Amino acid sequence: MKGFYDGRTRILIGIILLAYALLVVELLKKTVFSSSYYQRLSDSNAIRQIEISAPRGVFYDRNNELLTTNAESKRYTFLREYPYHELYAHVIGYVGLPSEKNLKDRTCPVKARSNELVGVYGLERIYECRLRGVPGVRYVMTNAQGEQQVELAVTQPKKGEDMYLTLDTRLQKAAAQALKGKQGAVLATNPTTGEVLAFYSSPAFDPQRIIHTLRAYGEYAADPQQPLFNRVVSGIYPPGSVVKPLYALGALEDGVIDERTIVEDTGVLEVGGTSFGNWYYLQYGKREGLVDVVKAIARSNDIFFYTLGIQGGEDKLVSWIKQFRYGKTDMDGFFAQTPSTLPDDAWKRERFGEQWYLGDTINLSIGQGYLLVSPTQVHSSVSLIASGGTWCPYRFEKGQKSDCTHQTINPQHLQLIRAGMRAACSTGGTGYPLFNYKVQGKSIGVACKTGTAESTTKIEDPHAWFTAFAPADSPSIVVTVLVEHGGEGSAVAAPIAKAVLDAYFTQ
């Protein structure tokens, strides 16, 4: 009888164990393997979900130099840190608390949270969806008092994507140091790829201060030097003589001039009782004799371009520069840009209620008067010349494919323009800081154009411009510099460009 009961007992125990095992399996399916089950339980306060913050992706420069970091924060999901402070302020930008629009936005795969800092400006904003991480979750069982009892499961957070940029900290530092104490902009790119190597606006701001101190933004906004203003893309200025190669190229393409066209520099051009002098005559009392298109660019001869402007008229002058990216907003995918002013008779009548005069055309022919463009637009046009007519849109992400297009330009005409710009940075030209340019004992040919543009008030010092590409025969870098009210382009802007080129070519 004892063995009989022992057998029945064993069977009963087995049935109980099997039932228990099935119950455990079902429970596991509904718990460990089913977050929706936790969600339902959490709604009844049986299980609590605790979010685990996901680190934001960080930025690196082209040489894997870390440009941003994350720190722990009690107030936010993370705290962004900018170890270079002002250096990358206008390009990387900064983060801030999300707006109502950010919180409602469903563009990104992961929605923003109210205590999460999101990209507000610059590349932080542009790459927000990729930088934003996926938060994790802890599922914790609680008692009736809401106290945590047991951690049941954890979904680990996923860090946002790290971004590797085309920017070069060596060039960025060189630009910042050379522009120190000045108001201006530096842009450096590779014309064959569109990669942005340096992007600096001066003065700058410290994004770290904006994050940590609420009043910092207001202080920057009230600063008369406008450190929040991005001069690279938003500042517009008369281009002065840096526009002359484009006028010459447009006139060559239209057949208005050719390589045999000669203009005599008489020092002063008399038009309707008004005298318009060449800069060289006005400063030194000297004339430059017979001037062809190459010499006109090399010497920045105003008489040649006055004559060209009179021949073509304001409509032709504007159409020529529009062919070569003036009027474009080439950084639109990244930054808000101020539209350029490309004036003509209709524009002047609408703006001032006055007709267009011949004197307006003459001023326009040397990049003065009402013509206003940004450093980015000047840079784009010179990049087109440097690349032989190939336009590669600007890009900041390293490894991104270049989506270049080719513009048909007569190669002989391009060669004349490039020869003029090469001569401008050779003995006898206007870009004297780059004469006989060498780095570490190696000679490097530079093609350039200087510009000195009167401000609209004509009371303050003129704006200083300089734009160049190198090596002249096979360019891999274009540098454009603007210094607000800096003085002469050759004396003020050219040394800044040289500092950037030095950093680029130094191994």
Short mmCIF file of C-alpha atoms in Angstrom, two decimals:
data_model
loop_
_atom_site.label_atom_id
_atom_site.label_comp_id
_atom_site.label_asym_id
_atom_site.label_seq_id
_atom_site.Cartn_x
_atom_site.Cartn_y
_atom_site.Cartn_z
CA MET A 1 0.00 0.00 0.00
CA LYS A 2 2.90 2.31 0.81
CA GLY A 3 4.40 1.88 -2.66
CA PHE A 4 1.00 2.54 -4.25
CA TYR A 5 0.62 5.85 -2.44
CA ASP A 6 4.23 6.74 -3.19
CA GLY A 7 3.56 6.27 -6.88
CA ARG A 8 0.37 8.35 -6.84
CA THR A 9 2.16 11.02 -4.89
CA ARG A 10 4.95 11.16 -7.41
CA ILE A 11 2.46 11.47 -10.26
CA LEU A 12 0.61 14.24 -8.46
CA ILE A 13 3.83 16.08 -7.73
CA GLY A 14 4.82 15.74 -11.37
CA ILE A 15 1.52 17.20 -12.52
CA ILE A 16 1.91 20.09 -10.11
CA LEU A 17 5.48 20.75 -11.26
CA LEU A 18 4.44 20.64 -14.91
CA ALA A 19 1.64 23.08 -14.30
CA TYR A 20 4.00 25.35 -12.42
CA ALA A 21 6.54 25.16 -15.25
CA LEU A 22 3.88 26.08 -17.80
CA LEU A 23 2.85 28.95 -15.60
CA VAL A 24 6.45 30.17 -15.34
CA VAL A 25 6.92 29.96 -19.12
CA GLU A 26 3.75 31.92 -19.72
CA LEU A 27 4.78 34.47 -17.14
CA LEU A 28 8.17 34.88 -18.81
CA LYS A 29 6.50 35.34 -22.17
CA LYS A 30 4.34 38.04 -20.74
CA THR A 31 7.07 39.75 -18.79
CA VAL A 32 10.68 39.37 -19.80
CA PHE A 33 9.77 38.91 -23.46
CA SER A 34 6.94 41.39 -23.66
CA SER A 35 7.48 45.07 -22.84
CA SER A 36 3.84 45.71 -23.74
CA TYR A 37 2.90 43.53 -20.77
CA TYR A 38 4.99 45.80 -18.53
CA GLN A 39 3.33 48.79 -20.10
CA ARG A 40 -0.10 47.46 -19.17
CA LEU A 41 1.04 46.66 -15.65
CA SER A 42 2.71 50.05 -15.29
CA ASP A 43 -0.60 51.66 -16.11
CA SER A 44 -1.98 50.03 -12.98
CA ASN A 45 1.12 51.10 -11.02
CA ALA A 46 2.22 47.48 -10.49
CA ILE A 47 5.36 48.06 -12.52
CA ARG A 48 7.13 51.35 -13.06
CA GLN A 49 9.08 52.35 -16.18
CA ILE A 50 12.23 54.37 -15.54
CA GLU A 51 13.80 55.98 -18.61
CA ILE A 52 17.56 55.66 -19.11
CA SER A 53 19.00 58.65 -20.94
CA ALA A 54 20.77 57.97 -24.22
CA PRO A 55 24.05 59.79 -24.86
CA ARG A 56 23.95 62.27 -27.73
CA GLY A 57 26.28 61.57 -30.64
CA VAL A 58 29.43 63.69 -30.68
CA PHE A 59 31.32 65.59 -33.37
CA TYR A 60 34.85 64.86 -34.57
CA ASP A 61 36.92 66.89 -37.03
CA ARG A 62 38.48 65.34 -40.14
CA ASN A 63 41.52 64.22 -38.11
CA ASN A 64 39.38 62.54 -35.41
CA GLU A 65 39.79 65.43 -32.99
CA LEU A 66 36.88 65.40 -30.52
CA LEU A 67 34.86 68.63 -30.85
CA THR A 68 31.95 68.02 -28.47
CA THR A 69 31.38 65.84 -25.41
CA ASN A 70 28.54 64.89 -23.07
CA ALA A 71 28.43 65.23 -19.30
CA GLU A 72 25.99 63.90 -16.71
CA SER A 73 23.31 66.28 -15.55
CA LYS A 74 20.63 66.21 -12.83
CA ARG A 75 18.51 68.73 -14.71
CA TYR A 76 18.72 67.40 -18.27
CA THR A 77 19.13 63.99 -19.87
CA PHE A 78 22.71 65.09 -20.57
CA LEU A 79 24.74 68.28 -20.66
CA ARG A 80 26.55 69.20 -23.87
CA GLU A 81 30.12 70.45 -23.58
CA TYR A 82 32.14 72.33 -26.17
CA PRO A 83 35.84 71.98 -25.34
CA TYR A 84 36.84 74.48 -28.05
CA HIS A 85 34.34 77.08 -26.81
CA GLU A 86 34.20 79.93 -29.40
CA LEU A 87 36.23 78.16 -32.10
CA TYR A 88 33.37 76.24 -33.71
CA ALA A 89 30.44 78.28 -32.37
CA HIS A 90 29.11 79.48 -35.73
CA VAL A 91 29.38 76.15 -37.50
CA ILE A 92 28.66 73.41 -34.93
CA GLY A 93 26.26 75.71 -33.10
CA TYR A 94 24.68 74.74 -29.80
CA VAL A 95 21.84 72.86 -28.10
CA GLY A 96 18.98 74.07 -25.94
CA LEU A 97 15.68 72.99 -24.43
CA PRO A 98 13.14 71.83 -27.02
CA SER A 99 10.40 74.17 -28.17
CA GLU A 100 6.77 73.11 -28.49
CA LYS A 101 7.49 72.56 -32.18
CA ASN A 102 10.40 70.26 -31.31
CA LEU A 103 8.24 68.24 -28.93
CA LYS A 104 5.48 67.80 -31.51
CA ASP A 105 7.85 67.10 -34.40
CA ARG A 106 7.77 63.54 -35.70
CA THR A 107 10.44 63.96 -38.37
CA CYS A 108 13.05 62.14 -36.31
CA PRO A 109 12.62 58.42 -35.56
CA VAL A 110 12.96 59.20 -31.84
CA LYS A 111 10.82 62.01 -30.44
CA ALA A 112 12.35 64.72 -28.27
CA ARG A 113 11.69 64.78 -24.54
CA SER A 114 11.01 67.87 -22.48
CA ASN A 115 14.20 67.52 -20.41
CA GLU A 116 16.42 66.69 -23.37
CA LEU A 117 18.69 69.28 -24.96
CA VAL A 118 18.23 69.39 -28.74
CA GLY A 119 20.08 71.11 -31.56
CA VAL A 120 19.03 74.75 -31.82
CA TYR A 121 21.58 76.14 -34.27
CA GLY A 122 24.30 75.02 -36.66
CA LEU A 123 25.24 71.42 -37.33
CA GLU A 124 23.75 70.48 -33.95
CA ARG A 125 20.37 71.36 -35.47
CA ILE A 126 21.03 70.03 -38.97
CA TYR A 127 22.05 66.58 -37.76
CA GLU A 128 19.62 66.45 -34.81
CA CYS A 129 17.85 63.25 -35.86
CA ARG A 130 21.11 61.38 -36.23
CA LEU A 131 22.71 62.75 -33.08
CA ARG A 132 19.70 61.98 -30.90
CA GLY A 133 20.01 58.66 -29.09
CA VAL A 134 17.34 56.07 -28.28
CA PRO A 135 16.60 56.01 -24.53
CA GLY A 136 16.56 52.77 -22.59
CA VAL A 137 14.00 51.61 -20.02
CA ARG A 138 14.19 49.93 -16.61
CA TYR A 139 11.09 47.94 -15.62
CA VAL A 140 10.83 47.95 -11.82
CA MET A 141 8.17 46.29 -9.66
CA THR A 142 6.84 48.58 -6.94
CA ASN A 143 4.84 48.05 -3.79
CA ALA A 144 1.64 49.77 -2.75
CA GLN A 145 3.64 52.78 -1.57
CA GLY A 146 5.36 53.08 -4.98
CA GLU A 147 8.69 51.96 -3.61
CA GLN A 148 10.97 50.01 -5.92
CA GLN A 149 11.14 46.34 -5.00
CA VAL A 150 12.61 44.34 -7.87
CA GLU A 151 14.19 45.24 -11.22
CA LEU A 152 12.55 42.89 -13.72
CA ALA A 153 14.13 43.88 -17.03
CA VAL A 154 16.31 46.51 -18.70
CA THR A 155 16.38 47.82 -22.27
CA GLN A 156 19.77 49.45 -22.76
CA PRO A 157 19.92 52.94 -24.31
CA LYS A 158 21.45 53.41 -27.74
CA LYS A 159 23.86 56.30 -28.21
CA GLY A 160 23.21 58.76 -31.02
CA GLU A 161 25.35 58.65 -34.13
CA ASP A 162 28.82 60.19 -33.93
CA MET A 163 29.46 62.65 -36.76
CA TYR A 164 32.82 62.92 -38.49
CA LEU A 165 33.19 66.33 -40.10
CA THR A 166 35.28 67.72 -42.95
CA LEU A 167 36.45 70.61 -40.75
CA ASP A 168 40.13 70.82 -39.85
CA THR A 169 40.93 72.16 -36.39
CA ARG A 170 44.38 73.29 -37.51
CA LEU A 171 42.88 75.58 -40.16
CA GLN A 172 40.09 76.69 -37.85
CA LYS A 173 42.61 77.73 -35.19
CA ALA A 174 44.71 79.55 -37.78
CA ALA A 175 41.67 81.50 -38.98
CA ALA A 176 40.57 82.38 -35.45
CA GLN A 177 44.02 83.53 -34.40
CA ALA A 178 44.53 85.64 -37.53
CA LEU A 179 41.08 87.27 -37.17
CA LYS A 180 41.46 87.93 -33.44
CA GLY A 181 40.26 91.41 -32.53
CA LYS A 182 38.64 91.93 -35.94
CA GLN A 183 35.13 91.57 -37.28
CA GLY A 184 35.09 89.32 -40.28
CA ALA A 185 34.83 85.88 -41.83
CA VAL A 186 37.00 83.08 -43.18
CA LEU A 187 35.82 80.22 -45.38
CA ALA A 188 38.09 77.48 -46.73
CA THR A 189 36.96 74.56 -48.88
CA ASN A 190 38.21 71.94 -51.30
CA PRO A 191 36.81 73.03 -54.70
CA THR A 192 36.95 69.51 -56.14
CA THR A 193 34.79 67.95 -53.40
CA GLY A 194 32.91 70.79 -51.70
CA GLU A 195 34.36 69.78 -48.32
CA VAL A 196 34.35 72.69 -45.86
CA LEU A 197 37.76 72.83 -44.19
CA ALA A 198 37.39 76.02 -42.14
CA PHE A 199 34.37 78.18 -41.31
CA TYR A 200 34.95 81.01 -38.88
CA SER A 201 33.05 84.18 -38.05
CA SER A 202 34.59 86.79 -35.76
CA PRO A 203 33.81 87.75 -33.09
CA ALA A 204 32.29 84.51 -31.90
CA PHE A 205 30.42 83.37 -28.80
CA ASP A 206 30.91 80.57 -26.31
CA PRO A 207 28.10 78.00 -26.68
CA GLN A 208 29.03 76.63 -23.27
CA ARG A 209 27.93 79.91 -21.68
CA ILE A 210 24.61 79.89 -23.52
CA ILE A 211 23.80 76.43 -22.18
CA HIS A 212 24.88 77.14 -18.59
CA THR A 213 23.65 80.72 -18.18
CA LEU A 214 20.24 81.91 -19.35
CA ARG A 215 21.33 85.55 -19.43
CA ALA A 216 24.35 84.81 -21.64
CA TYR A 217 22.34 84.85 -24.87
CA GLY A 218 20.91 88.24 -24.02
CA GLU A 219 24.36 89.60 -23.26
CA TYR A 220 25.67 88.36 -26.58
CA ALA A 221 22.64 89.76 -28.41
CA ALA A 222 23.22 93.19 -26.85
CA ASP A 223 26.93 93.26 -27.73
CA PRO A 224 27.52 95.95 -30.41
CA GLN A 225 30.12 93.73 -32.10
CA GLN A 226 27.37 91.16 -32.78
CA PRO A 227 29.12 87.91 -31.82
CA LEU A 228 25.93 85.94 -32.62
CA PHE A 229 25.96 87.22 -36.21
CA ASN A 230 27.28 84.65 -38.69
CA ARG A 231 29.27 86.81 -41.07
CA VAL A 232 30.29 83.88 -43.29
CA VAL A 233 26.77 83.41 -44.64
CA SER A 234 24.64 86.29 -43.37
CA GLY A 235 26.87 89.33 -43.77
CA ILE A 236 26.51 91.12 -47.11
CA TYR A 237 29.02 93.71 -48.30
CA PRO A 238 30.17 95.43 -51.49
CA PRO A 239 32.62 92.93 -53.02
CA GLY A 240 34.93 95.54 -54.47
CA SER A 241 37.55 94.20 -56.83
CA VAL A 242 37.06 90.51 -56.00
CA VAL A 243 34.16 90.63 -58.48
CA LYS A 244 36.37 91.70 -61.39
CA PRO A 245 37.41 88.19 -62.55
CA LEU A 246 33.71 87.34 -62.93
CA TYR A 247 32.98 90.41 -65.03
CA ALA A 248 35.94 89.55 -67.22
CA LEU A 249 34.88 85.92 -67.59
CA GLY A 250 31.29 86.86 -68.39
CA ALA A 251 32.44 89.41 -70.99
CA LEU A 252 34.74 86.82 -72.59
CA GLU A 253 31.92 84.27 -72.70
CA ASP A 254 29.56 86.84 -74.28
CA GLY A 255 32.14 87.96 -76.83
CA VAL A 256 32.20 91.54 -75.53
CA ILE A 257 35.99 91.25 -75.14
CA ASP A 258 38.65 88.72 -76.07
CA GLU A 259 42.31 88.09 -75.24
CA ARG A 260 43.33 90.83 -77.72
CA THR A 261 41.17 93.55 -76.15
CA ILE A 262 43.34 96.45 -74.99
CA VAL A 263 42.30 99.43 -72.90
CA GLU A 264 44.62 102.36 -72.27
CA ASP A 265 44.90 103.38 -68.64
CA THR A 266 44.77 107.17 -68.67
CA GLY A 267 44.63 107.36 -64.89
CA VAL A 268 41.19 108.99 -64.89
CA LEU A 269 38.07 108.35 -66.95
CA GLU A 270 35.89 111.41 -67.57
CA VAL A 271 32.19 110.62 -67.94
CA GLY A 272 29.58 113.37 -68.16
CA GLY A 273 31.67 115.82 -66.22
CA THR A 274 32.51 113.31 -63.48
CA SER A 275 35.98 111.85 -62.99
CA PHE A 276 36.48 108.18 -62.16
CA GLY A 277 40.07 107.36 -61.29
CA ASN A 278 42.10 104.17 -61.23
CA TRP A 279 43.18 103.30 -57.69
CA TYR A 280 46.87 103.26 -58.69
CA TYR A 281 46.69 106.76 -60.14
CA LEU A 282 44.75 108.10 -57.16
CA GLN A 283 47.28 106.69 -54.67
CA TYR A 284 50.55 107.03 -56.54
CA GLY A 285 49.84 109.34 -59.49
CA LYS A 286 50.93 106.67 -61.98
CA ARG A 287 49.28 105.24 -65.10
CA GLU A 288 49.60 101.63 -66.24
CA GLY A 289 49.61 102.07 -70.00
CA LEU A 290 48.01 99.45 -72.22
CA VAL A 291 46.04 96.87 -70.28
CA ASP A 292 44.67 93.53 -71.48
CA VAL A 293 42.34 91.25 -69.51
CA VAL A 294 45.13 89.34 -67.73
CA LYS A 295 46.85 92.53 -66.62
CA ALA A 296 43.51 94.08 -65.68
CA ILE A 297 42.92 91.28 -63.17
CA ALA A 298 46.51 91.13 -61.96
CA ARG A 299 46.67 94.87 -61.36
CA SER A 300 42.97 95.28 -60.51
CA ASN A 301 42.82 98.05 -63.09
CA ASP A 302 39.70 100.17 -62.65
CA ILE A 303 39.89 101.91 -66.04
CA PHE A 304 39.63 98.55 -67.84
CA PHE A 305 36.53 97.59 -65.86
CA TYR A 306 34.94 101.06 -66.11
CA THR A 307 35.21 100.69 -69.87
CA LEU A 308 33.82 97.17 -69.74
CA GLY A 309 30.88 98.33 -67.63
CA ILE A 310 30.04 101.15 -70.03
CA GLN A 311 30.15 98.70 -72.94
CA GLY A 312 27.96 96.10 -71.28
CA GLY A 313 25.65 98.18 -69.11
CA GLU A 314 24.24 97.21 -65.73
CA ASP A 315 22.10 94.39 -67.10
CA LYS A 316 25.11 92.63 -68.59
CA LEU A 317 27.21 93.17 -65.47
CA VAL A 318 24.56 91.57 -63.30
CA SER A 319 23.90 88.72 -65.72
CA TRP A 320 27.61 87.93 -65.88
CA ILE A 321 28.04 87.54 -62.14
CA LYS A 322 24.78 85.59 -61.83
CA GLN A 323 26.26 83.02 -64.20
CA PHE A 324 28.97 82.34 -61.64
CA ARG A 325 26.88 81.84 -58.47
CA TYR A 326 26.30 85.41 -57.33
CA GLY A 327 22.75 85.50 -56.04
CA LYS A 328 22.82 81.82 -55.02
CA THR A 329 22.34 80.70 -51.43
CA ASP A 330 24.78 77.81 -51.47
CA MET A 331 24.71 77.20 -47.70
CA ASP A 332 20.92 77.07 -47.51
CA GLY A 333 20.89 73.45 -46.47
CA PHE A 334 22.87 74.38 -43.37
CA PHE A 335 22.37 78.04 -42.44
CA ALA A 336 19.95 80.87 -43.08
CA GLN A 337 21.54 83.24 -45.57
CA THR A 338 20.97 86.89 -46.30
CA PRO A 339 20.01 87.33 -49.98
CA SER A 340 22.47 89.32 -52.05
CA THR A 341 21.59 92.61 -53.69
CA LEU A 342 22.14 92.48 -57.46
CA PRO A 343 20.97 95.94 -58.52
CA ASP A 344 19.65 97.20 -61.84
CA ASP A 345 17.30 99.94 -63.04
CA ALA A 346 14.13 98.14 -61.92
CA TRP A 347 15.61 97.45 -58.49
CA LYS A 348 16.64 101.09 -57.99
CA ARG A 349 13.26 102.44 -59.09
CA GLU A 350 11.49 100.12 -56.66
CA ARG A 351 13.90 100.78 -53.79
CA PHE A 352 14.56 104.52 -54.15
CA GLY A 353 12.10 105.76 -56.75
CA GLU A 354 15.00 106.85 -58.97
CA GLN A 355 16.25 105.82 -62.39
CA TRP A 356 19.59 104.13 -62.96
CA TYR A 357 22.42 106.44 -64.02
CA LEU A 358 25.63 105.77 -65.90
CA GLY A 359 27.54 106.59 -62.74
CA ASP A 360 25.74 103.70 -61.04
CA THR A 361 26.98 101.39 -63.78
CA ILE A 362 30.54 102.61 -63.38
CA ASN A 363 30.43 102.01 -59.63
CA LEU A 364 28.91 98.58 -60.21
CA SER A 365 31.71 97.71 -62.65
CA ILE A 366 34.28 97.73 -59.83
CA GLY A 367 32.08 96.03 -57.24
CA GLN A 368 30.92 99.22 -55.52
CA GLY A 369 27.63 101.05 -55.23
CA TYR A 370 24.53 99.02 -54.47
CA LEU A 371 26.01 95.56 -55.09
CA LEU A 372 26.07 93.51 -51.86
CA VAL A 373 27.13 89.87 -51.50
CA SER A 374 28.20 87.49 -48.75
CA PRO A 375 31.64 85.93 -48.25
CA THR A 376 30.05 82.59 -49.18
CA GLN A 377 28.95 83.91 -52.58
CA VAL A 378 32.37 85.35 -53.33
CA HIS A 379 33.87 82.03 -52.30
CA SER A 380 31.50 80.01 -54.49
CA SER A 381 32.36 82.00 -57.60
CA VAL A 382 36.10 81.60 -57.07
CA SER A 383 35.65 77.88 -56.36
CA LEU A 384 33.99 77.57 -59.77
CA ILE A 385 37.01 79.19 -61.41
CA ALA A 386 39.44 77.07 -59.40
CA SER A 387 37.70 73.82 -60.37
CA GLY A 388 37.48 74.64 -64.06
CA GLY A 389 33.71 75.02 -64.06
CA THR A 390 32.80 72.12 -61.77
CA TRP A 391 30.48 73.00 -58.90
CA CYS A 392 30.51 70.75 -55.85
CA PRO A 393 27.90 71.72 -53.21
CA TYR A 394 29.29 72.47 -49.78
CA ARG A 395 29.31 69.59 -47.33
CA PHE A 396 30.40 69.15 -43.74
CA GLU A 397 30.16 65.38 -43.33
CA LYS A 398 33.36 63.45 -43.95
CA GLY A 399 33.00 60.57 -46.38
CA GLN A 400 29.80 61.92 -47.90
CA LYS A 401 29.69 61.55 -51.67
CA SER A 402 30.21 64.75 -53.65
CA ASP A 403 27.28 65.55 -55.92
CA CYS A 404 29.15 67.74 -58.40
CA THR A 405 27.85 69.27 -61.62
CA HIS A 406 29.79 70.80 -64.49
CA GLN A 407 29.10 74.21 -65.98
CA THR A 408 30.21 74.69 -69.56
CA ILE A 409 32.78 77.47 -69.70
CA ASN A 410 35.21 78.02 -72.56
CA PRO A 411 38.50 76.56 -71.24
CA GLN A 412 40.52 79.27 -73.00
CA HIS A 413 38.52 81.95 -71.23
CA LEU A 414 39.00 80.20 -67.89
CA GLN A 415 42.71 80.01 -68.57
CA LEU A 416 42.87 83.78 -69.10
CA ILE A 417 41.09 84.44 -65.80
CA ARG A 418 43.28 81.98 -63.92
CA ALA A 419 46.37 83.54 -65.49
CA GLY A 420 45.25 86.96 -64.29
CA MET A 421 44.65 85.67 -60.77
CA ARG A 422 47.99 83.86 -60.79
CA ALA A 423 49.68 87.11 -61.83
CA ALA A 424 47.87 88.95 -59.01
CA CYS A 425 49.75 86.76 -56.52
CA SER A 426 53.07 87.11 -58.32
CA THR A 427 55.58 89.95 -58.36
CA GLY A 428 53.92 92.99 -59.88
CA GLY A 429 50.41 91.96 -58.83
CA THR A 430 48.32 93.26 -55.94
CA GLY A 431 48.46 90.22 -53.62
CA TYR A 432 51.99 90.88 -52.35
CA PRO A 433 51.78 88.85 -49.07
CA LEU A 434 51.58 85.72 -51.25
CA PHE A 435 54.41 86.58 -53.67
CA ASN A 436 56.91 83.70 -53.97
CA TYR A 437 54.83 81.70 -51.52
CA LYS A 438 56.66 78.83 -49.82
CA VAL A 439 55.84 76.38 -47.05
CA GLN A 440 58.64 74.35 -45.47
CA GLY A 441 60.91 75.41 -48.30
CA LYS A 442 58.53 74.24 -51.03
CA SER A 443 57.24 76.78 -53.56
CA ILE A 444 53.46 76.73 -54.03
CA GLY A 445 51.75 78.74 -56.73
CA VAL A 446 48.79 80.81 -55.56
CA ALA A 447 46.08 82.44 -57.68
CA CYS A 448 44.24 85.28 -55.97
CA LYS A 449 42.24 88.48 -56.10
CA THR A 450 42.35 91.35 -53.67
CA GLY A 451 39.50 93.70 -52.91
CA THR A 452 39.08 96.98 -51.04
CA ALA A 453 35.42 97.97 -50.90
CA GLU A 454 34.09 101.26 -49.60
CA SER A 455 31.32 100.91 -47.04
CA THR A 456 27.96 102.44 -47.78
CA THR A 457 28.62 105.36 -45.43
CA LYS A 458 32.13 106.02 -46.85
CA ILE A 459 33.02 107.37 -43.39
CA GLU A 460 34.46 104.17 -41.93
CA ASP A 461 37.44 102.31 -43.32
CA PRO A 462 36.74 100.14 -46.37
CA HIS A 463 36.09 96.41 -46.14
CA ALA A 464 39.12 94.24 -46.83
CA TRP A 465 38.70 91.22 -49.13
CA PHE A 466 41.02 88.47 -50.28
CA THR A 467 40.22 85.24 -52.08
CA ALA A 468 42.72 82.68 -53.35
CA PHE A 469 43.19 79.10 -54.50
CA ALA A 470 46.24 76.85 -54.38
CA PRO A 471 48.17 75.15 -55.80
CA ALA A 472 47.36 77.42 -58.73
CA ASP A 473 47.66 74.69 -61.38
CA SER A 474 45.79 71.99 -59.44
CA PRO A 475 43.79 73.62 -56.65
CA SER A 476 42.86 71.63 -53.56
CA ILE A 477 41.92 74.60 -51.37
CA VAL A 478 40.09 77.90 -51.81
CA VAL A 479 40.26 80.51 -49.03
CA THR A 480 38.12 83.64 -48.81
CA VAL A 481 38.58 86.32 -46.17
CA LEU A 482 36.53 89.39 -45.34
CA VAL A 483 37.46 91.93 -42.66
CA GLU A 484 34.79 94.52 -41.93
CA HIS A 485 36.21 98.04 -42.17
CA GLY A 486 39.66 96.50 -42.16
CA GLY A 487 41.30 98.68 -44.81
CA GLU A 488 43.15 97.39 -47.87
CA GLY A 489 42.56 93.79 -48.87
CA SER A 490 46.20 93.10 -49.67
CA ALA A 491 47.44 94.51 -46.36
CA VAL A 492 44.76 93.15 -44.01
CA ALA A 493 42.84 90.21 -45.50
CA ALA A 494 45.68 88.58 -47.47
CA PRO A 495 47.85 87.80 -44.39
CA ILE A 496 44.85 86.06 -42.80
CA ALA A 497 44.42 83.86 -45.88
CA LYS A 498 48.15 83.17 -45.81
CA ALA A 499 47.89 81.92 -42.21
CA VAL A 500 45.18 79.45 -43.25
CA LEU A 501 47.19 78.31 -46.28
CA ASP A 502 50.26 77.87 -44.07
CA ALA A 503 48.27 75.59 -41.76
CA TYR A 504 46.90 73.63 -44.71
CA PHE A 505 50.20 73.01 -46.47
CA THR A 506 52.25 72.38 -43.31
CA GLN A 507 52.68 68.65 -42.81
#
